[in-house]
Coordinates of C-alpha atoms and ligand atoms in Angstrom, one line a residue:
M9 CA -77.2 82.7 -1.3
E10 CA -78.8 85.1 -3.8
K11 CA -77.3 85.4 -7.2
K12 CA -75.9 88.8 -8.1
S13 CA -77.6 90.1 -11.3
E14 CA -75.5 91.8 -14.0
Q15 CA -76.2 95.5 -14.8
T16 CA -78.4 95.7 -17.8
Y17 CA -77.7 99.3 -19.0
S18 CA -74.3 101.0 -19.0
T19 CA -73.6 103.6 -16.3
V20 CA -73.4 106.3 -18.9
N21 CA -76.8 105.3 -20.2
N22 CA -78.2 105.3 -16.7
M23 CA -76.7 108.7 -15.9
I24 CA -78.3 110.2 -19.1
F25 CA -81.6 108.7 -18.0
L26 CA -81.2 110.2 -14.5
F27 CA -80.2 113.6 -16.0
K28 CA -83.4 113.6 -18.1
E29 CA -85.5 112.7 -15.1
I30 CA -84.1 115.6 -13.1
W31 CA -84.5 117.9 -16.1
Q32 CA -88.1 116.9 -16.5
Y33 CA -88.7 117.4 -12.8
D34 CA -87.2 120.8 -12.5
K35 CA -84.7 122.3 -15.0
K36 CA -83.5 124.8 -12.4
L37 CA -82.0 122.0 -10.4
I38 CA -79.3 121.6 -13.0
L39 CA -78.5 125.3 -12.7
H40 CA -78.2 124.9 -8.9
V41 CA -75.9 121.9 -9.4
V42 CA -73.5 124.1 -11.5
L43 CA -73.8 127.1 -9.3
A44 CA -73.2 125.2 -6.0
G45 CA -70.4 123.2 -7.6
A46 CA -68.6 126.3 -9.1
S47 CA -69.0 128.4 -6.0
E48 CA -67.8 125.7 -3.7
M49 CA -64.7 125.3 -5.9
I50 CA -63.9 129.0 -6.1
L51 CA -64.5 129.7 -2.4
P52 CA -61.3 128.0 -1.1
L53 CA -59.4 129.6 -3.9
A54 CA -60.7 133.1 -2.9
T55 CA -60.0 132.4 0.7
L56 CA -56.5 131.3 -0.3
G57 CA -56.1 134.6 -2.2
L58 CA -57.2 136.5 0.9
T59 CA -54.6 134.8 3.0
A60 CA -51.9 135.5 0.5
L61 CA -52.9 139.1 0.4
V62 CA -52.7 139.4 4.2
I63 CA -49.3 137.8 4.2
D64 CA -48.2 140.1 1.5
A65 CA -49.4 143.1 3.4
V66 CA -47.7 141.9 6.6
A67 CA -44.5 141.3 4.6
E68 CA -45.0 144.8 3.1
T69 CA -44.6 143.6 -0.4
G70 CA -47.4 145.8 -1.4
S71 CA -48.7 149.0 0.2
A72 CA -51.9 148.9 2.1
S73 CA -53.6 151.4 -0.1
Q74 CA -52.9 149.3 -3.2
L75 CA -54.0 146.1 -1.5
M76 CA -57.3 147.4 0.1
P77 CA -59.4 147.5 -3.1
V78 CA -58.3 144.0 -4.1
F79 CA -58.8 142.8 -0.6
G80 CA -62.2 144.3 -0.5
A81 CA -63.1 142.8 -3.9
L82 CA -62.0 139.4 -2.7
L83 CA -63.9 139.7 0.5
L84 CA -67.0 140.6 -1.4
L85 CA -66.4 137.7 -3.8
V86 CA -66.2 135.3 -0.8
L87 CA -69.4 136.8 0.6
I88 CA -71.3 136.4 -2.7
L89 CA -69.9 132.9 -3.2
T90 CA -70.9 131.8 0.3
I91 CA -74.5 133.1 -0.3
V92 CA -74.7 131.4 -3.7
S93 CA -73.3 128.1 -2.5
K94 CA -75.5 128.0 0.7
T95 CA -78.6 128.9 -1.3
S96 CA -78.0 126.4 -4.0
M97 CA -77.0 123.6 -1.7
N98 CA -80.1 124.3 0.4
T99 CA -82.3 124.1 -2.8
L100 CA -80.6 120.9 -3.8
N101 CA -81.2 119.3 -0.4
Y102 CA -84.8 120.5 -0.2
Q103 CA -85.8 119.8 -3.8
G104 CA -83.8 116.6 -3.9
N105 CA -86.2 115.3 -1.2
A106 CA -89.2 116.4 -3.2
F107 CA -87.8 114.8 -6.3
R108 CA -87.4 111.5 -4.4
V109 CA -91.0 111.6 -3.3
V110 CA -92.1 112.2 -6.9
V111 CA -90.2 109.1 -7.9
L112 CA -91.7 107.1 -5.0
N113 CA -95.1 108.1 -6.3
K114 CA -94.2 107.0 -9.8
L115 CA -93.1 103.6 -8.4
A116 CA -96.3 103.3 -6.4
M117 CA -98.4 104.1 -9.5
H118 CA -96.5 101.5 -11.6
L119 CA -96.9 99.0 -8.8
T120 CA -100.7 99.3 -9.1
S121 CA -100.5 98.5 -12.9
V122 CA -98.1 95.5 -12.8
D123 CA -99.7 92.1 -13.0
F124 CA -100.9 90.6 -9.8
E125 CA -98.6 87.6 -10.4
M126 CA -95.6 89.9 -9.6
F127 CA -96.7 89.9 -5.9
D128 CA -96.5 86.1 -5.9
G129 CA -93.2 84.6 -5.3
N130 CA -89.7 85.7 -4.3
K131 CA -88.4 87.0 -7.6
G132 CA -91.3 89.5 -8.1
Q133 CA -91.0 90.7 -4.5
E134 CA -87.2 91.1 -4.9
K135 CA -87.7 93.3 -8.0
I136 CA -90.3 95.5 -6.1
N137 CA -88.1 95.8 -3.1
K138 CA -85.0 96.8 -5.0
A139 CA -86.8 99.4 -7.0
F140 CA -88.4 101.0 -3.9
D141 CA -85.0 100.9 -2.2
T142 CA -83.7 103.4 -4.9
A143 CA -86.0 106.1 -3.6
N144 CA -86.7 105.0 0.0
S145 CA -83.9 107.0 1.7
P146 CA -82.0 110.3 1.0
Q147 CA -78.8 108.2 0.7
Q148 CA -80.2 106.5 -2.4
V149 CA -79.8 107.6 -6.0
F150 CA -82.7 109.9 -6.6
Q151 CA -82.0 112.4 -3.8
H152 CA -78.3 111.7 -3.5
S153 CA -77.5 112.2 -7.2
L154 CA -77.9 116.0 -7.0
I155 CA -75.2 116.2 -4.3
V156 CA -73.0 113.8 -6.2
F157 CA -73.4 115.8 -9.5
E158 CA -72.7 119.0 -7.6
S159 CA -69.6 117.4 -6.1
A160 CA -68.5 116.2 -9.5
V161 CA -68.8 119.7 -10.9
K162 CA -66.8 121.1 -8.0
N163 CA -64.1 118.5 -8.2
S164 CA -63.7 118.7 -12.0
L165 CA -63.4 122.5 -12.0
G166 CA -61.1 122.3 -9.1
F167 CA -58.9 119.8 -10.8
L168 CA -58.6 121.9 -14.0
V169 CA -58.0 125.2 -12.2
Y170 CA -55.5 123.9 -9.6
N171 CA -53.6 122.0 -12.3
Y172 CA -53.2 125.3 -14.1
L173 CA -52.1 127.1 -10.9
L174 CA -49.5 124.5 -10.2
A175 CA -48.2 124.4 -13.7
D176 CA -45.0 126.0 -12.6
I177 CA -44.4 123.4 -9.9
H178 CA -42.5 120.3 -10.7
W179 CA -44.7 117.7 -12.6
L180 CA -43.4 115.0 -10.2
F181 CA -45.5 116.6 -7.6
I182 CA -48.7 116.3 -9.6
L183 CA -47.7 112.7 -10.2
L184 CA -47.2 112.0 -6.5
I185 CA -50.5 113.5 -5.6
A186 CA -52.2 111.6 -8.4
L187 CA -50.5 108.3 -7.3
S188 CA -51.5 108.8 -3.7
S189 CA -55.2 109.5 -4.7
I190 CA -55.3 106.6 -7.1
L191 CA -53.9 104.3 -4.3
N192 CA -56.7 105.5 -2.0
F193 CA -59.2 105.2 -4.8
K194 CA -58.2 101.6 -5.6
Y195 CA -58.4 100.7 -2.0
S196 CA -61.9 102.2 -1.6
M197 CA -63.0 100.4 -4.8
Y198 CA -61.8 97.1 -3.2
V199 CA -63.8 97.9 0.0
N200 CA -66.8 98.7 -2.1
K201 CA -66.5 95.4 -3.9
K202 CA -66.2 93.6 -0.7
E203 CA -69.2 95.5 0.6
D204 CA -71.2 94.6 -2.5
E205 CA -70.2 90.9 -2.1
N206 CA -71.3 91.1 1.5
K207 CA -74.7 92.5 0.5
E208 CA -75.5 89.2 -1.1
F209 CA -75.3 87.7 2.4
V210 CA -76.5 90.6 4.4
S211 CA -79.7 91.5 2.4
P212 CA -81.6 88.2 3.0
I213 CA -80.7 88.6 6.7
T214 CA -82.0 92.2 6.6
R215 CA -85.1 91.1 4.9
K216 CA -85.7 88.5 7.6
L217 CA -85.0 91.0 10.3
N218 CA -87.4 93.5 8.8
Y219 CA -90.1 90.9 8.5
L220 CA -89.7 89.9 12.1
K221 CA -89.8 93.5 13.2
E222 CA -93.0 94.1 11.2
R223 CA -94.5 91.0 12.8
T224 CA -93.6 92.2 16.4
G225 CA -95.5 95.4 15.7
D226 CA -98.4 93.6 14.1
F227 CA -101.6 93.8 16.0
K228 CA -102.6 90.3 14.9
Q229 CA -99.3 88.7 15.9
A230 CA -99.3 90.6 19.3
K231 CA -101.9 88.2 20.6
D232 CA -99.9 85.1 19.9
M233 CA -96.8 86.8 21.1
R234 CA -98.2 87.0 24.5
L235 CA -100.3 83.9 24.7
Y236 CA -97.7 81.6 23.2
K237 CA -94.9 83.4 25.1
M238 CA -93.0 83.9 21.9
E239 CA -90.8 86.8 23.3
D240 CA -87.8 84.6 24.1
W241 CA -88.0 82.7 20.8
F242 CA -88.3 86.0 18.9
G243 CA -85.5 87.5 21.0
S244 CA -83.1 84.7 20.2
L245 CA -84.1 84.9 16.5
F246 CA -83.3 88.6 16.5
K247 CA -80.1 88.1 18.3
E248 CA -78.9 85.4 16.0
L249 CA -79.8 87.2 12.9
S250 CA -78.3 90.5 14.1
A251 CA -75.1 88.8 15.2
T252 CA -74.6 87.3 11.8
K253 CA -75.5 90.6 10.1
Y254 CA -73.1 92.6 12.2
S255 CA -70.3 90.1 11.8
Y256 CA -70.4 90.8 8.1
L257 CA -70.6 94.6 8.7
E258 CA -67.7 94.5 11.1
K259 CA -65.4 93.0 8.5
I260 CA -66.2 95.9 6.2
L261 CA -65.7 98.4 9.0
R262 CA -62.3 97.0 9.6
K263 CA -61.4 97.4 6.0
K264 CA -62.7 100.9 6.0
F265 CA -60.6 101.7 9.0
G266 CA -57.6 100.4 7.1
G267 CA -58.6 102.7 4.2
N268 CA -58.7 105.7 6.6
I269 CA -55.2 104.9 7.9
L270 CA -53.9 104.6 4.3
N271 CA -55.5 107.9 3.4
G272 CA -54.0 109.7 6.4
L273 CA -50.5 108.3 5.9
S274 CA -50.5 109.2 2.1
S275 CA -51.6 112.7 2.7
I276 CA -49.0 113.2 5.4
L277 CA -46.4 112.0 2.9
V278 CA -47.6 114.4 0.2
D279 CA -47.6 117.3 2.7
L280 CA -44.2 116.4 3.9
V281 CA -42.7 116.3 0.4
A282 CA -44.5 119.6 -0.4
Y283 CA -43.1 121.3 2.7
V284 CA -39.6 120.2 1.9
F285 CA -39.8 121.1 -1.7
L286 CA -41.5 124.5 -1.2
I287 CA -39.2 125.5 1.7
Q288 CA -36.3 124.8 -0.5
L289 CA -37.8 127.2 -3.1
I290 CA -38.1 129.9 -0.5
I291 CA -34.6 129.4 0.7
Q292 CA -33.4 129.7 -2.9
G293 CA -35.4 132.9 -3.2
Q294 CA -37.5 131.5 -6.0
I295 CA -40.9 132.1 -4.3
S296 CA -42.3 134.6 -1.8
V297 CA -43.9 133.6 1.5
A298 CA -47.3 134.5 0.0
S299 CA -46.6 132.2 -3.0
F300 CA -45.6 129.5 -0.5
T301 CA -49.0 129.8 1.1
I302 CA -50.8 129.6 -2.2
Y303 CA -48.7 126.7 -3.5
F304 CA -48.9 124.7 -0.3
G305 CA -52.7 125.3 0.0
A306 CA -53.1 124.4 -3.7
I307 CA -51.2 121.2 -3.4
A308 CA -53.2 120.1 -0.4
T309 CA -56.5 121.0 -2.2
L310 CA -55.5 119.4 -5.5
S311 CA -55.2 116.0 -3.8
N312 CA -58.8 116.7 -2.4
W313 CA -60.1 117.4 -5.9
I314 CA -58.5 114.3 -7.3
S315 CA -59.7 112.0 -4.5
G316 CA -63.1 113.7 -4.7
L317 CA -63.3 113.0 -8.4
L318 CA -62.4 109.4 -7.8
K319 CA -65.0 109.1 -5.1
N320 CA -67.5 110.7 -7.5
A321 CA -66.7 107.9 -10.0
V322 CA -67.4 105.3 -7.3
D323 CA -70.7 107.0 -6.4
I324 CA -71.8 107.3 -10.0
N325 CA -71.0 103.7 -10.5
K326 CA -73.2 102.7 -7.6
M327 CA -75.9 105.1 -8.7
G328 CA -75.8 103.4 -12.1
M329 CA -76.6 100.0 -10.4
E330 CA -79.5 101.6 -8.5
I331 CA -80.9 103.2 -11.6
D332 CA -80.7 99.7 -13.2
D333 CA -83.0 98.3 -10.5
Y334 CA -85.4 101.2 -10.9
K335 CA -85.5 100.8 -14.7
A336 CA -85.8 97.0 -14.4
F337 CA -89.0 97.5 -12.4
M338 CA -90.4 100.3 -14.5
A339 CA -89.8 98.3 -17.6
I340 CA -92.0 95.4 -16.4
E341 CA -94.9 95.4 -18.8
S342 CA -98.2 93.8 -18.0
E343 CA -98.7 90.6 -19.9
M344 CA -102.4 91.3 -19.8
N345 CA -104.1 93.1 -22.7
Q346 CA -103.7 96.8 -21.7
G347 CA -104.6 98.1 -25.2
E348 CA -107.7 98.2 -27.3
G349 CA -109.8 95.1 -26.8
I350 CA -113.1 93.7 -28.0
K351 CA -115.9 95.8 -26.6
I352 CA -117.5 94.3 -23.6
D353 CA -120.5 95.6 -21.6
G354 CA -119.3 95.6 -18.0
A355 CA -122.9 95.1 -16.9
D356 CA -123.8 92.2 -19.2
L357 CA -122.0 88.9 -19.6
G358 CA -123.6 88.1 -22.9
A359 CA -125.2 84.8 -24.0
D360 CA -122.1 82.6 -24.4
P361 CA -120.8 80.3 -21.6
I362 CA -117.7 80.9 -19.6
E363 CA -115.3 78.2 -20.7
F364 CA -112.0 76.9 -19.3
K365 CA -110.3 75.0 -22.1
N366 CA -107.4 72.7 -21.1
V367 CA -106.3 75.3 -18.6
S368 CA -103.2 74.7 -16.6
Y369 CA -101.4 77.0 -14.2
L370 CA -98.0 76.9 -12.6
Y371 CA -97.2 79.5 -9.9
P372 CA -94.0 81.5 -10.7
D373 CA -91.7 79.8 -8.3
A374 CA -93.5 76.5 -8.0
E375 CA -92.4 73.2 -9.4
Q376 CA -95.8 71.6 -9.9
E377 CA -98.8 72.9 -11.7
T378 CA -101.6 73.9 -9.3
I379 CA -104.3 73.7 -12.0
K380 CA -104.0 70.8 -14.4
D381 CA -105.7 70.6 -17.8
F382 CA -108.9 72.1 -16.3
N383 CA -112.1 72.0 -18.5
V384 CA -115.5 73.4 -17.6
S385 CA -118.3 75.3 -19.2
I386 CA -120.5 77.6 -17.2
K387 CA -123.8 78.9 -18.6
P388 CA -124.7 82.6 -18.1
G389 CA -126.9 82.8 -15.0
E390 CA -125.7 79.5 -13.7
K391 CA -124.9 79.2 -10.0
I392 CA -121.8 77.1 -9.4
A393 CA -120.4 75.8 -6.2
L394 CA -116.7 75.1 -6.1
V395 CA -115.8 72.6 -3.3
G396 CA -112.8 70.6 -2.4
I397 CA -110.2 70.1 0.4
N398 CA -107.7 72.8 1.4
G399 CA -105.2 73.5 -1.3
A400 CA -107.2 71.9 -4.1
G401 CA -106.9 75.0 -6.3
K402 CA -110.2 76.7 -5.8
S403 CA -108.9 80.2 -5.1
T404 CA -106.4 79.8 -7.9
L405 CA -109.2 79.0 -10.3
I406 CA -111.0 82.2 -9.3
K407 CA -107.8 84.3 -9.8
L408 CA -107.6 82.8 -13.3
L409 CA -111.2 83.5 -14.1
T410 CA -111.1 87.0 -12.9
G411 CA -108.0 87.8 -15.0
L412 CA -105.5 88.2 -12.1
Y413 CA -103.5 85.3 -13.5
R414 CA -103.1 84.1 -17.0
P415 CA -103.2 80.4 -17.7
T416 CA -99.7 79.0 -18.4
E417 CA -101.5 76.6 -20.8
G418 CA -104.9 76.6 -22.4
E419 CA -107.5 79.3 -22.6
I420 CA -110.4 80.9 -20.8
R421 CA -113.2 82.2 -22.9
V422 CA -115.9 84.6 -21.9
N423 CA -118.7 85.7 -24.1
G424 CA -117.3 83.9 -27.1
H425 CA -113.8 85.4 -26.9
S426 CA -110.5 84.6 -25.1
V427 CA -109.9 86.7 -22.0
D428 CA -106.8 88.0 -23.7
D429 CA -109.0 89.6 -26.4
Y430 CA -110.5 92.0 -23.9
N431 CA -108.8 95.1 -22.4
I432 CA -108.0 93.8 -18.9
E433 CA -109.5 96.9 -17.2
D434 CA -112.8 96.4 -19.1
Y435 CA -112.7 92.7 -18.3
F436 CA -112.3 93.4 -14.5
D437 CA -115.6 95.3 -14.7
L438 CA -117.4 91.9 -15.1
F439 CA -116.6 90.7 -11.6
S440 CA -117.9 91.4 -8.1
V441 CA -115.7 89.4 -5.9
V442 CA -115.4 88.8 -2.2
F443 CA -112.0 87.2 -1.5
Q444 CA -111.1 85.3 1.7
D445 CA -108.4 87.8 2.6
Y446 CA -110.1 91.2 3.1
Y447 CA -108.7 94.5 4.1
E448 CA -109.9 97.9 5.2
L449 CA -108.8 101.4 4.4
P450 CA -108.9 104.3 6.8
V451 CA -112.0 105.8 5.2
T452 CA -115.7 105.9 6.1
I453 CA -117.9 102.8 5.8
D454 CA -119.8 104.3 2.9
E455 CA -116.5 105.2 1.1
M456 CA -115.2 101.6 1.7
V457 CA -118.4 100.3 0.0
I458 CA -118.3 102.7 -2.9
Q459 CA -114.5 102.3 -3.6
G460 CA -114.1 105.5 -5.5
Q461 CA -117.0 104.8 -8.0
D462 CA -119.8 107.3 -8.6
E463 CA -122.0 107.7 -5.5
D464 CA -125.6 106.4 -6.0
T465 CA -127.4 106.8 -2.7
L466 CA -130.3 104.6 -3.7
K467 CA -128.0 101.8 -4.7
L468 CA -125.8 102.3 -1.7
N469 CA -128.8 101.9 0.7
K470 CA -130.0 98.9 -1.1
V471 CA -126.7 97.0 -0.9
K472 CA -126.2 97.9 2.7
K473 CA -129.6 96.3 3.4
R474 CA -129.0 93.2 1.3
S475 CA -125.6 92.5 2.8
G476 CA -126.8 93.0 6.4
L477 CA -124.4 96.0 6.8
N478 CA -127.2 98.4 7.7
R479 CA -127.8 96.6 11.0
I480 CA -124.2 97.1 12.0
I481 CA -124.3 100.7 11.0
E482 CA -127.4 101.4 13.0
N483 CA -125.5 100.9 16.2
L484 CA -122.6 103.1 15.3
P485 CA -122.4 106.7 16.6
Q486 CA -121.7 108.2 13.2
K487 CA -123.7 105.6 11.3
S488 CA -122.3 105.0 7.8
Q489 CA -120.0 108.0 8.1
T490 CA -118.1 106.1 10.8
K491 CA -114.4 105.8 9.9
L492 CA -112.6 102.5 9.8
V493 CA -109.2 101.5 11.3
K494 CA -108.8 102.5 14.9
R495 CA -105.0 102.6 14.5
V496 CA -105.4 105.6 12.2
Y497 CA -108.4 107.4 13.7
S498 CA -109.2 107.4 17.4
D499 CA -112.9 107.7 16.7
A500 CA -112.9 104.9 14.2
V501 CA -114.5 101.5 14.6
D502 CA -112.8 98.1 14.3
L503 CA -115.3 95.7 12.9
S504 CA -115.4 92.0 13.9
G505 CA -114.5 89.3 11.4
G506 CA -118.2 88.6 10.5
Q507 CA -119.0 92.4 10.2
K508 CA -116.0 92.8 7.9
Q509 CA -117.3 90.0 5.7
K510 CA -120.7 91.8 5.4
L511 CA -118.8 95.0 4.4
Q512 CA -117.0 93.1 1.7
L513 CA -120.2 91.7 0.5
A514 CA -121.8 95.2 0.3
K515 CA -118.7 96.3 -1.6
A516 CA -119.1 93.5 -4.2
L517 CA -122.8 94.1 -4.5
Y518 CA -122.3 97.9 -5.1
K519 CA -119.9 97.1 -7.9
N520 CA -122.7 95.0 -9.5
G521 CA -120.6 93.0 -12.0
P522 CA -122.6 90.3 -13.9
I523 CA -120.3 87.6 -12.4
L524 CA -120.5 87.3 -8.6
V525 CA -117.7 85.4 -7.0
L526 CA -117.9 84.6 -3.3
D527 CA -114.8 82.9 -1.9
E528 CA -115.7 81.6 1.6
P529 CA -118.1 84.6 2.2
T530 CA -119.7 83.1 5.3
A531 CA -116.6 81.6 7.0
A532 CA -116.6 84.3 9.7
L533 CA -120.4 84.7 10.0
D534 CA -122.4 83.5 12.9
S535 CA -124.9 80.8 12.0
I536 CA -127.9 83.2 11.9
A537 CA -126.1 85.6 9.6
E538 CA -124.9 82.7 7.5
S539 CA -128.3 81.2 7.1
E540 CA -129.6 84.7 6.2
I541 CA -127.0 84.9 3.4
Y542 CA -128.1 81.5 2.2
K543 CA -131.7 82.6 2.2
Q544 CA -130.8 85.7 0.3
Y545 CA -128.4 84.0 -2.0
E546 CA -131.1 83.6 -4.7
E547 CA -131.8 87.4 -4.4
L548 CA -128.0 88.3 -4.2
S549 CA -127.2 86.3 -7.3
K550 CA -130.3 87.2 -9.3
D551 CA -129.5 87.9 -12.9
K552 CA -125.9 87.0 -12.3
T553 CA -123.6 84.1 -13.0
S554 CA -122.3 83.1 -9.6
I555 CA -119.5 81.1 -8.2
F556 CA -119.6 80.2 -4.6
I557 CA -116.6 78.6 -2.8
S558 CA -117.4 77.1 0.6
H559 CA -116.3 74.4 2.9
R560 CA -119.8 74.4 4.4
L561 CA -121.5 72.0 2.0
A562 CA -125.0 73.1 3.0
S563 CA -124.4 76.2 1.0
T564 CA -123.9 74.2 -2.2
R565 CA -127.5 73.2 -2.2
F566 CA -128.5 76.7 -3.4
C567 CA -126.4 76.2 -6.5
D568 CA -127.3 74.6 -9.8
R569 CA -124.1 72.7 -10.1
I570 CA -121.3 71.6 -7.8
L571 CA -117.8 71.2 -9.0
F572 CA -115.7 69.0 -6.7
V573 CA -112.0 69.9 -7.2
E574 CA -109.1 67.9 -6.2
D575 CA -105.4 68.5 -7.1
G576 CA -106.3 71.2 -9.7
Q577 CA -108.9 69.1 -11.5
I578 CA -112.7 68.4 -11.4
I579 CA -113.2 64.9 -10.0
E580 CA -117.0 65.1 -9.6
E581 CA -119.7 67.3 -10.8
G582 CA -123.5 67.5 -10.6
S583 CA -126.3 68.9 -8.4
H584 CA -126.4 68.2 -4.7
A585 CA -129.0 65.5 -5.2
Q586 CA -127.0 63.8 -8.0
L587 CA -123.7 63.8 -6.0
M588 CA -125.4 62.5 -2.9
K589 CA -126.9 59.7 -4.9
K590 CA -123.5 59.0 -6.5
K591 CA -122.0 58.4 -3.0
G592 CA -118.6 59.5 -4.1
H593 CA -116.1 62.2 -2.8
Y594 CA -118.8 64.9 -2.3
Y595 CA -121.1 62.5 -0.5
K596 CA -118.3 61.4 1.8
M597 CA -117.4 65.0 2.7
F598 CA -121.0 65.9 3.2
E599 CA -121.6 63.0 5.5
T600 CA -118.4 63.7 7.5
Q601 CA -119.5 67.3 8.1
S602 CA -123.1 66.5 9.0
Y603 CA -122.2 63.6 11.3
Y604 CA -122.0 65.6 14.5
Y605 CA -125.0 67.7 13.8
K606 CA -127.1 64.6 13.1
N607 CA -125.8 62.8 16.1
E608 CA -125.9 65.6 18.6
G609 CA -128.9 67.5 17.4
G610 CA -130.8 64.4 16.5
E611 CA -132.1 66.1 13.3
E612 CA -130.5 67.0 10.1
D613 CA -130.2 70.8 9.7
Y614 CA -128.2 71.4 6.6
A615 CA -128.6 75.1 6.8
V616 CA -125.9 75.2 9.4
V617 CA -123.8 72.2 8.3
Ligands
ATP188 N1 -98.2 82.2 -4.7 C1 -98.1 80.9 -4.7 N2 -97.0 80.3 -5.1 C2 -96.9 79.0 -5.2 N3 -97.9 78.1 -4.8 C3 -99.0 78.7 -4.4 C4 -99.2 80.1 -4.3 N4 -100.5 80.4 -3.9 C5 -101.1 79.1 -3.7 N5 -100.2 78.2 -4.0 C6 -100.5 76.7 -3.9 O1 -101.5 76.3 -4.8 C7 -102.3 75.3 -4.2 C8 -103.8 75.7 -4.3 O2 -104.0 76.9 -3.5 P1 -105.4 77.6 -3.5 O3 -105.3 78.7 -2.6 O4 -105.9 77.8 -4.8 O5 -106.3 76.4 -2.8 P2 -107.8 76.4 -2.3 O6 -108.4 75.2 -2.8 O7 -108.4 77.7 -2.5 O8 -107.5 76.2 -0.7 P3 -108.3 76.6 0.6 O9 -109.6 75.8 0.6 O10 -107.4 76.3 1.7 O11 -108.6 78.1 0.4 C9 -101.8 75.1 -2.8 O12 -101.0 74.0 -2.8 C10 -101.0 76.4 -2.5 O13 -99.9 76.0 -1.7

């Protein structure tokens, strides 16, 4: 079960924060909150006045000529109030939605600036999810708050005015109404608490359900779904999770039903007492029939104002919790250096080596370090191959070097300074990286390569040629203006795995950072394309420091030095020839890979090993 976190800021503090956010977005919204609230409160009062006038006229307590101007004025007031309330409520609904979208954009912008580490692990994801939940639907705080504030204005004004109107009525009445409202309020607080407790069980189930739903709609999963006949398995997973979820929700529904019954019974009781009491006053001749109407209407409405106010208190309390989630996410500060740093030329690594000094790294939710006391020095211009079995820590080392993760211990030094001494954005300029997991955006091929940088046609053509992308483009109807992602554009192209890898390579080359990092860049390439990349490797990595991760050990022969990593540490290093001579781990791995080629082909052909 997930632990419930305490609220960090008080509800008052959070409401002031929310008010400021609304004020900053559009001051006029506050005016609409007041206008809608006041007009919605006065409307039933004016209508009540109209009814009393009609009754008075019927009872001939006043002459028609005397009553008509008042009647007309009241009618006009009702008309004006209706227009004001409808206009303001409409603005609140419409602008509330726009306000929510603005907040969503703020959240998205902040998400791009938080450290990459946030995305790793459950806790980071939980914070992100909770924050986005605050603005994801109209029922959540940022849109809903305008309606809640409007309702609070209406209920508070109503409470004051109606208390004044009923000042002549026995105070026991007011007490009875207040007691009945408090009883209902207490009960709904109890249901809210139960609902909140239930959330602790329900939200992990909802997360699992949503994840499964996403997977069923996922194009990649759709293949397995059919070929592995996963429908029944998925179906039973859905059924089981949904049943558990709805058993929790049902309990709350039952409690809410009990609340409705309680509410109904208590208002019948109040009405009954009011009837008996007011009828008695009429019989005793203390009030007129018109006054009876006003009093009776006022008593019924006063209980609405009171329960409305209490409901506002519950809503505001809930909104306070949601604002807390929003603030908790927005307060996350990058642990990277976002300020002024030592100047670095994004195009030049400098003369000093890249150094890992006793670097260790522990993933946020992990128990054991993935990288352990790692030491290495890489000379500028050196071509390094990182090899090792799956899970050895190669990709983690790249994320540390590129500044996406900070070492939990030790230090990484580049150009004579710790990575922390550089502004992280400047530091990122040093790297051109092709990661294993690549993605595409629904833009043209050229735009995907350029990635929002300044367009340089000469450079663009060069990198398309060097990466082999131009040969793919040649066969496309709109050449490099062809859009990507068929799910978005019907005339787009869906590239194959190997074609995508070439696109990624072109993107990295266009960025032209002095450190080239290729994490399994040829895994999806056919052997001809792969050997072309190897042949070009010298050219691709010219004037650059390069790090090449590959399970295909033939590729390592193009590198100056091979680092064999196991369990987060270097266990062997040297050139291909040195390591083969050593007959250690690298030799063993190499021999295992080349065995079938040697035996089936008769000859050794390391270019495709
Ligand atoms: N976000 C994470 N949280 C916890 N552990 C992680 C996380 N990401 C990776 N690891 C673990 O760190 C270890 C090293 O992973 P890494 O991806 O660096 O290995 P690798 O050598 O690149 O593997 P491969 O050759 O399969 O790509 C693995 O045991 C992996 O399970």
